[in-house]
mmCIF file of C-alpha atoms and ligand atoms in Angstrom:
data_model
loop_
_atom_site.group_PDB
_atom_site.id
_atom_site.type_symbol
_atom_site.label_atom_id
_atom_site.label_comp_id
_atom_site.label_asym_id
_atom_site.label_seq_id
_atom_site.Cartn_x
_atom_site.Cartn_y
_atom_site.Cartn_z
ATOM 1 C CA UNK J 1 -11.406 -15.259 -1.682
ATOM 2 C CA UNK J 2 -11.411 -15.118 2.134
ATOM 3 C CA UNK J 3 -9.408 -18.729 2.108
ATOM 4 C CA UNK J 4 -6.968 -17.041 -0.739
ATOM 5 C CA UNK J 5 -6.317 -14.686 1.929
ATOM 6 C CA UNK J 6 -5.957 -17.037 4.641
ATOM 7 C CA UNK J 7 -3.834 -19.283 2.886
ATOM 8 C CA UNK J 8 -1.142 -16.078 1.947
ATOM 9 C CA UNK J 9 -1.520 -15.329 5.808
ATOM 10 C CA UNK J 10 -0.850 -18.743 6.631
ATOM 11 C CA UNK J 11 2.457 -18.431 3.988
ATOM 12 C CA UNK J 12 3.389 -15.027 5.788
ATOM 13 C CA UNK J 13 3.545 -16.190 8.942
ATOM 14 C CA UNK J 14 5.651 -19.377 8.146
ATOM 15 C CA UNK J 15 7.984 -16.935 6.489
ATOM 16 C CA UNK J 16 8.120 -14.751 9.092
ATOM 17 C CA UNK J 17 8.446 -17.048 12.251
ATOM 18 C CA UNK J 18 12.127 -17.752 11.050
ATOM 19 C CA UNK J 19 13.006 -13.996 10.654
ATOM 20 C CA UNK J 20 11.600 -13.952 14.867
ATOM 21 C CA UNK J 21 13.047 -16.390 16.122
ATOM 22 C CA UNK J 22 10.591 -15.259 19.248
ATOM 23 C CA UNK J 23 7.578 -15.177 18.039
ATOM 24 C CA UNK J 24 6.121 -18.782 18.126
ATOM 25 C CA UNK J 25 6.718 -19.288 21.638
ATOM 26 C CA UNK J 26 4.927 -15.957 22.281
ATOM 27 C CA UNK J 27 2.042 -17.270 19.864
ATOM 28 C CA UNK J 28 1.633 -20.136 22.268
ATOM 29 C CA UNK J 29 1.919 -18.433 25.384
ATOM 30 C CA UNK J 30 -1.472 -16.564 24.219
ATOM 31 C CA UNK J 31 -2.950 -19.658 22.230
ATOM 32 C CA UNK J 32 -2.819 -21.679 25.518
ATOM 33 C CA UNK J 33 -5.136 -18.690 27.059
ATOM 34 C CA UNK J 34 -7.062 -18.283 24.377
ATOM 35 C CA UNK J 35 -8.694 -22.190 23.259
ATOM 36 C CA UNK J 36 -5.634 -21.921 20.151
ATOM 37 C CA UNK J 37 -7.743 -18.898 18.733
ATOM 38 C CA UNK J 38 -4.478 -15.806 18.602
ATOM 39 C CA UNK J 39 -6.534 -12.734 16.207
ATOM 40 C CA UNK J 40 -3.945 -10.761 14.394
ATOM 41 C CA UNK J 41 -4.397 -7.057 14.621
ATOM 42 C CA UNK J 42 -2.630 -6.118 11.946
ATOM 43 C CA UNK J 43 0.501 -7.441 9.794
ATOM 44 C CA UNK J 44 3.055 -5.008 8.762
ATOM 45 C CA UNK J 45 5.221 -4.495 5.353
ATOM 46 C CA UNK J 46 8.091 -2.642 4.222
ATOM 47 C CA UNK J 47 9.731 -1.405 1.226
ATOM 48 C CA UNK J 48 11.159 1.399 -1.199
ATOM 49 C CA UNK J 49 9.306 3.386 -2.965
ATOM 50 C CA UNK J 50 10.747 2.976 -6.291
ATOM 51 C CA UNK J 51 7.942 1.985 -8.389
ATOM 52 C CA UNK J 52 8.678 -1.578 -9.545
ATOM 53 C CA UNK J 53 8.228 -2.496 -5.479
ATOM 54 C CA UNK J 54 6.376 0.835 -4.106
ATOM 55 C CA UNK J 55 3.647 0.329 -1.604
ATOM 56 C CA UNK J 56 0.631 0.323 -4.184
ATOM 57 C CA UNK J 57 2.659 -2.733 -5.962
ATOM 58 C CA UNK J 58 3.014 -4.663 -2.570
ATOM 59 C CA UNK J 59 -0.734 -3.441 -1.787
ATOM 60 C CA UNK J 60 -1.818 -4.512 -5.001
ATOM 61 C CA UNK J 61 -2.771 -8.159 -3.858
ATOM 62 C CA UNK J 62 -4.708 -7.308 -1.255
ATOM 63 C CA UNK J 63 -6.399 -4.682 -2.578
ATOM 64 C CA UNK J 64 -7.375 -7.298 -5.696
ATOM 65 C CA UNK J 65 -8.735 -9.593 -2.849
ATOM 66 C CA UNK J 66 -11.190 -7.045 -1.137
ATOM 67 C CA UNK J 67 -8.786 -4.734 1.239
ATOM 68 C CA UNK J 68 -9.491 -1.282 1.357
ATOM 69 C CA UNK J 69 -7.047 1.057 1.635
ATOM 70 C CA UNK J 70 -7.607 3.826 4.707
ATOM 71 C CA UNK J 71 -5.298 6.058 6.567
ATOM 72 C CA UNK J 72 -1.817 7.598 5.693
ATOM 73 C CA UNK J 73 1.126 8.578 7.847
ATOM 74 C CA UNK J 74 4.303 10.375 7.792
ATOM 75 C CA UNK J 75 7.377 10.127 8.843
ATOM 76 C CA UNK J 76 9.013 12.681 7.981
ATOM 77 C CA UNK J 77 12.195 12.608 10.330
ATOM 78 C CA UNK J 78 12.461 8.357 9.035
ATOM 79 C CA UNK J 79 11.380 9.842 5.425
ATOM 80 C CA UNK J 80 8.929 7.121 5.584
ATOM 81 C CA UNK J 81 5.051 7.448 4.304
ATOM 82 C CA UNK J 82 2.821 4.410 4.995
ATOM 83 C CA UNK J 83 -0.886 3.469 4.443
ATOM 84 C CA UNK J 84 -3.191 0.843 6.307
ATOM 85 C CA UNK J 85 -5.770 -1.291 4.240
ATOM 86 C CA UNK J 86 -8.314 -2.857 6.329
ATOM 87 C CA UNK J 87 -9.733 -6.052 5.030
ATOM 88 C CA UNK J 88 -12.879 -7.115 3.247
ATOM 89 C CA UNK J 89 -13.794 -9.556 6.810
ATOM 90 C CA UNK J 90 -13.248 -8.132 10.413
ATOM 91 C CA UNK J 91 -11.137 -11.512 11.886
ATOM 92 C CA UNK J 92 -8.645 -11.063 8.881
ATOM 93 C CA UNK J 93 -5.695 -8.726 9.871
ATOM 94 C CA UNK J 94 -5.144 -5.259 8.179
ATOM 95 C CA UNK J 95 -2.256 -4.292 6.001
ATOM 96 C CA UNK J 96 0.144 -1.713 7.027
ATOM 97 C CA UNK J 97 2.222 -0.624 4.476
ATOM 98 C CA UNK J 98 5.158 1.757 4.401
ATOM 99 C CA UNK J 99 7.606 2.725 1.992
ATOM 100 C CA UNK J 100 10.904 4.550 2.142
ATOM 101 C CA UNK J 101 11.236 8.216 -0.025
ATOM 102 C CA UNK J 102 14.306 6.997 -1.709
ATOM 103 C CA UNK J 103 15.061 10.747 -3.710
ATOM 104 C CA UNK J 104 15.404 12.057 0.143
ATOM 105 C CA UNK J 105 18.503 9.568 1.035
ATOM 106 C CA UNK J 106 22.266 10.508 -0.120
ATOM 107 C CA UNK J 107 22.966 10.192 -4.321
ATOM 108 C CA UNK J 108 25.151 7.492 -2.652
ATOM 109 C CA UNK J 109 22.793 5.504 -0.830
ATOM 110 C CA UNK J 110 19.914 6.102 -3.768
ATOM 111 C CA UNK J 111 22.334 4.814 -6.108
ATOM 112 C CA UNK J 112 22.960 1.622 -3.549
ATOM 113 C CA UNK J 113 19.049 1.277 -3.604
ATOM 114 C CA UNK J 114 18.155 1.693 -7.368
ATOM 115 C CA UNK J 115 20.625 -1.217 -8.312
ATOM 116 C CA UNK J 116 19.034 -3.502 -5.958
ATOM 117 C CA UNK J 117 15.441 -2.822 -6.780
ATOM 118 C CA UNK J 118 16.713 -3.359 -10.687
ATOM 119 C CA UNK J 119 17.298 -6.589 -10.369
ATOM 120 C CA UNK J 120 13.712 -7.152 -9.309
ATOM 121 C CA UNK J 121 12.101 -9.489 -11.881
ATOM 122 C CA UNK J 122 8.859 -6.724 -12.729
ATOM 123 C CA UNK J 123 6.155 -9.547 -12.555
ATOM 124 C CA UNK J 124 7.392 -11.247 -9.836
ATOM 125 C CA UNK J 125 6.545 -8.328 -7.636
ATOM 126 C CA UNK J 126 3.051 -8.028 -8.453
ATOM 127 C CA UNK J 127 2.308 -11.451 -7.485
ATOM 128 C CA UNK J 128 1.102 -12.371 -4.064
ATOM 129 C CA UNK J 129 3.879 -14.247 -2.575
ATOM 130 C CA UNK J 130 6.326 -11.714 -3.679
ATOM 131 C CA UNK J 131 5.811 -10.132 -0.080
ATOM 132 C CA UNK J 132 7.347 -13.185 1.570
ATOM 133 C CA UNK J 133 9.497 -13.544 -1.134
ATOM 134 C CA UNK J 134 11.981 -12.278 0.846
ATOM 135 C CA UNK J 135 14.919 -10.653 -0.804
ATOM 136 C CA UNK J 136 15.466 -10.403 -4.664
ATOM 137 C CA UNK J 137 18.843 -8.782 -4.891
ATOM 138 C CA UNK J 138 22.183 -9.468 -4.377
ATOM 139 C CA UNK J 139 23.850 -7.366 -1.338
ATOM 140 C CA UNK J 140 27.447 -6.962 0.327
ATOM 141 C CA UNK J 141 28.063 -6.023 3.638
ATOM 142 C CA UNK J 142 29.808 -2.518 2.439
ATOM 143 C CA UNK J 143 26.617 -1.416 0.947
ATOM 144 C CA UNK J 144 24.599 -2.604 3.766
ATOM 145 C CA UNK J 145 26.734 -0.442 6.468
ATOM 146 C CA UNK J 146 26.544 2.487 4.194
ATOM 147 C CA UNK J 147 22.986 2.327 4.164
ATOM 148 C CA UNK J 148 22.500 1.982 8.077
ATOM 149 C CA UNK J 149 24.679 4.806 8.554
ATOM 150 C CA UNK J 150 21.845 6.791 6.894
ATOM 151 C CA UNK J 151 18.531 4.708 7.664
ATOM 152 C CA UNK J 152 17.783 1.919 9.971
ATOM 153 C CA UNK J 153 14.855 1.153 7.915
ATOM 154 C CA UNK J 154 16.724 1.269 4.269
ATOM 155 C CA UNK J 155 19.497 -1.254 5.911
ATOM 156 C CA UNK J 156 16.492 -3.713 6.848
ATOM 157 C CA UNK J 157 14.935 -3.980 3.905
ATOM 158 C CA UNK J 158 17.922 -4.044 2.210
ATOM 159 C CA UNK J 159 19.192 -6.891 3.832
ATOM 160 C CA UNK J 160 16.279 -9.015 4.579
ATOM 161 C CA UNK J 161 13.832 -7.902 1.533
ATOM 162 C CA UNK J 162 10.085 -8.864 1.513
ATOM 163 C CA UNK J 163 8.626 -10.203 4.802
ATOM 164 C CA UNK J 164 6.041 -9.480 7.219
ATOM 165 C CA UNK J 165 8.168 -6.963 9.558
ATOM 166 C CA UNK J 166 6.105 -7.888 12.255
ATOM 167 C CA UNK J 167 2.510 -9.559 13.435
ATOM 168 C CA UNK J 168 0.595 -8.020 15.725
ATOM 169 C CA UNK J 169 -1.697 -9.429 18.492
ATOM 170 C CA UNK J 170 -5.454 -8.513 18.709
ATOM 171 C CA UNK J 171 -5.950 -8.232 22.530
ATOM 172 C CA UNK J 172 -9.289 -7.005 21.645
ATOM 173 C CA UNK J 173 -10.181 -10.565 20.374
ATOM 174 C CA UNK J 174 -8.631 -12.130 23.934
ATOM 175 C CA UNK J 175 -11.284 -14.504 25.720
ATOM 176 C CA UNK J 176 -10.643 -12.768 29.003
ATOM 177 C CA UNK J 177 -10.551 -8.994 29.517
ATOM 178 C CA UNK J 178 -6.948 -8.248 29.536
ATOM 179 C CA UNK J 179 -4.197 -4.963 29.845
ATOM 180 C CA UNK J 180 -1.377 -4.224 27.260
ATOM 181 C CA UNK J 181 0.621 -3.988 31.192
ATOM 182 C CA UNK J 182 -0.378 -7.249 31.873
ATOM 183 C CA UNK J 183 0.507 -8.420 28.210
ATOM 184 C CA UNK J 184 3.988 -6.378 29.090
ATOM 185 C CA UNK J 185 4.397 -8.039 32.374
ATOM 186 C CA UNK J 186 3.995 -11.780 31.075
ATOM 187 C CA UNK J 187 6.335 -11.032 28.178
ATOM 188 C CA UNK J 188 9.071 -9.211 30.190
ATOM 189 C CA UNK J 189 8.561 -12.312 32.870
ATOM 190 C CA UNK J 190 9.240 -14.645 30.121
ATOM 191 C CA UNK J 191 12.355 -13.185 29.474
ATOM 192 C CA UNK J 192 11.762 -11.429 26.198
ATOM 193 C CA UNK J 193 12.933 -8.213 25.323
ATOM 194 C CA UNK J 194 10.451 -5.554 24.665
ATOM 195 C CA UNK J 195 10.628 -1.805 22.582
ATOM 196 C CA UNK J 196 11.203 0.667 25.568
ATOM 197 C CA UNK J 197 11.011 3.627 23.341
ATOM 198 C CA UNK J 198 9.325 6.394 24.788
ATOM 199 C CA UNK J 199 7.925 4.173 27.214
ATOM 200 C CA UNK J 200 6.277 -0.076 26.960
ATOM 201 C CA UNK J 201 3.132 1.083 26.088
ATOM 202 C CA UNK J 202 2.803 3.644 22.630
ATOM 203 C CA UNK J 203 -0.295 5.667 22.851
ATOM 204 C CA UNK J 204 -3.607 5.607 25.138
ATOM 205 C CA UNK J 205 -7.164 4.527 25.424
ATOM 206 C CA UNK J 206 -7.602 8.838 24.758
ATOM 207 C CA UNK J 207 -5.630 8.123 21.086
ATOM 208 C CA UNK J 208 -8.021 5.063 20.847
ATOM 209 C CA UNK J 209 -4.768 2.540 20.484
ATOM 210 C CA UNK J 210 -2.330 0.882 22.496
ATOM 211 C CA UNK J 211 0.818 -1.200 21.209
ATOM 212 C CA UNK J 212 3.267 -2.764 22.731
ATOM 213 C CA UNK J 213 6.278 -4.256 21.072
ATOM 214 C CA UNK J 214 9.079 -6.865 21.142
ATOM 215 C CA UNK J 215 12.662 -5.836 20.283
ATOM 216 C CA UNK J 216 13.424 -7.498 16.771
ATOM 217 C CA UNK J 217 16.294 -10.453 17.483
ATOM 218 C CA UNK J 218 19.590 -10.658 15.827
ATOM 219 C CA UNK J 219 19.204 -13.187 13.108
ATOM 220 C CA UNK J 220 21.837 -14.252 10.628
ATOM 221 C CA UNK J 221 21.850 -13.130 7.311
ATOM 222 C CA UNK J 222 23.945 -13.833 4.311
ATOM 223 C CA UNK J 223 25.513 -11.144 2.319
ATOM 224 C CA UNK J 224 27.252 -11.716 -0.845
ATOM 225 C CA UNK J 225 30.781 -11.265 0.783
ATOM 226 C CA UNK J 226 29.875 -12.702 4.130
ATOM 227 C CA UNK J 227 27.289 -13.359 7.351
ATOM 228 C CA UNK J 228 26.325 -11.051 9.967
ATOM 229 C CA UNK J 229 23.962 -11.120 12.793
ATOM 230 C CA UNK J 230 21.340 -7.972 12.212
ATOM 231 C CA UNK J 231 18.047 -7.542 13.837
ATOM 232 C CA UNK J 232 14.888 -9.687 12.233
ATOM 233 C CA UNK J 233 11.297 -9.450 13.165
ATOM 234 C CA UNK J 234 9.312 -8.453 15.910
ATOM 235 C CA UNK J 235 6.006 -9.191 17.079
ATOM 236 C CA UNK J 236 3.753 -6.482 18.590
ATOM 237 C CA UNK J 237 0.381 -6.395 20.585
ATOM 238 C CA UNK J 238 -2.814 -4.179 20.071
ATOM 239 C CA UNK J 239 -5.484 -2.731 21.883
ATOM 240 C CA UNK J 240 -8.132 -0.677 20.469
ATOM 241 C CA UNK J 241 -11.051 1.404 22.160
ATOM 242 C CA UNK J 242 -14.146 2.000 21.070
ATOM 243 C CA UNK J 243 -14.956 5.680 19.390
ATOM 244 C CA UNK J 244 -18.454 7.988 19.824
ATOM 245 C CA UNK J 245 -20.345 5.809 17.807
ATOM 246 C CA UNK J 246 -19.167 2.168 19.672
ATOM 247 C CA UNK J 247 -17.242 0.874 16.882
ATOM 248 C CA UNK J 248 -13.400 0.036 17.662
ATOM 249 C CA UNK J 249 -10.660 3.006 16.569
ATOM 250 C CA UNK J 250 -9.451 0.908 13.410
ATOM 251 C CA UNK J 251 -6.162 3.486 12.152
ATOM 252 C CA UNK J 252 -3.222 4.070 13.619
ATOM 253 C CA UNK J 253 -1.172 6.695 15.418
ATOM 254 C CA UNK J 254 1.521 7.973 13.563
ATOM 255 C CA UNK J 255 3.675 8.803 16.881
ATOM 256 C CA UNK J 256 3.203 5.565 18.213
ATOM 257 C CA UNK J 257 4.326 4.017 14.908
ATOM 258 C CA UNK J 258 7.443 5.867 14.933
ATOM 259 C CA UNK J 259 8.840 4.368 17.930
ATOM 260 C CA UNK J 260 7.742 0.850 16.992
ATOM 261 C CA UNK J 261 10.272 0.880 13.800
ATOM 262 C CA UNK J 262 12.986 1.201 16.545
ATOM 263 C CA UNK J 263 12.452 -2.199 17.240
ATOM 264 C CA UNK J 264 14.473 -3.263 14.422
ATOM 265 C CA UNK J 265 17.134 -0.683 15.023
ATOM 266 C CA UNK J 266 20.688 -1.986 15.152
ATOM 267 C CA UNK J 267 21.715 0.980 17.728
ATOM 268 C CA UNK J 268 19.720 2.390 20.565
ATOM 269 C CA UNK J 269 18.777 5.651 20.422
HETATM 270 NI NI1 LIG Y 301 2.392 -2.531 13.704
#
């Protein structure tokens, strides 16, 4: 089971390093540091929730392989609601799901939605690799701009389909004691562009967690009437503090969340 779960990590990742463009070079910054041993916090995934591809479908995987599902979160100005699953061994990553309340979006935009997610093959989307599947609809680029002009997050998924939206570093799991400002300070010295949203650093040692996140690269994508750079991936760094009893925090923090999402936002805000 555990090398099931390896090997669809080991798929997810592959999938996702060419969605950030980024990310492998930041992998081996902290593999060099770290004997080749780079811990994922957490992975995260992204959808609708219309029910053929809802976040219990895309959980439904993991949750067959031993994850347990855990906290929920709102987000109720990004009309998002997501859940975290943490996994059946502690050096596996957990599953952070969200999906996007469709019925709150225009008639327009729903109606943009529903004929993508109908031409979902059902069973496809309960299998495993569907969430690297990446995406399983045709799309043109006047449906994608309509879409951004009402959600960031609807225009991502829309456009790129099922990946990991991001990775996320355990600095917990680091061989030598290290900051999220230090983390920062290496990344922003190595030229890569991080999530200044509210601040580097989301949340405190006080909330228990602290993340940290690149800003999502513009990748080329190909719509069914032509190509246009739009953000990917990202890749995002963790570290957790220990509650009352000793054990590491192991949710997240809904505020801190919110600002990561920007980092696949096609406008600042
Ligand atoms: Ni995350």
């Amino acid at each position: 089971m555990a090398h099931d779960l390896e090997r669809l990590f080991a798929a997810l990742w592959n999938d996702y390093i060419r969605l950030a463009p980024d990310a492998q070079a930041i992998h081996q910054l902290f593999a060099r540091e770290n004997n080749g041993q780079v811990i994922n916090d957490h992975i995260a995934l992204r959808t609708f929730n219309l029910l053929e591809v809802n976040l219990d479908t895309l959980a439904r995987p993991f949750v067959q392989a031993g994850y347990q599902p855990r906290g929920e979160y709102q987000f109720p100005q990004r009309k998002l609601f997501a859940r975290h699953f943490e996994p059946p061994h502690p050096e596996l990553p957990k599953v952070f799901i969200s999906e996007l309340r469709v019925e709150q979006l225009s008639r327009h935009a729903q109606a943009i939605i529903k004929t993508l997610v109908a031409q979902v093959d059902k069973s496809a989307a309960e299998q495993a690799h569907f969430c690297y599947s990446g995406r399983a609809w045709s799309l043109n680029l006047e449906h994608y701009d309509r879409l951004l002009e009402e959600s960031e997050y609807a225009a991502w998924v829309a456009a790129h389909g099922y990946h990991a939206n991001h990775f996320t570093v355990s600095l917990n799991h680091f061989q030598q004691p290290v900051t999220l400002e230090q983390v920062n300070q290496k990344l922003i010295q190595a030229g890569f562009a991080m999530n200044d949203s509210g601040g580097l650093i989301k949340g405190s040692a006080a909330q228990l967690l602290e993340q940290s996140a690149t800003l999502a690269r513009p990748v080329t994508v190909t719509f069914s009437d032509g190509q246009r750079e739009i953000p990917g991936c990202f890749y995002e760094f963790a570290r957790r503090y220990p509650m009352a009893d000793g054990r590491l925090y192991q949710g997240f923090v809904a505020a801190s969340a919110d600002r990561i999402f920007e980092s696949t936002h096609t406008k600042k805000t």
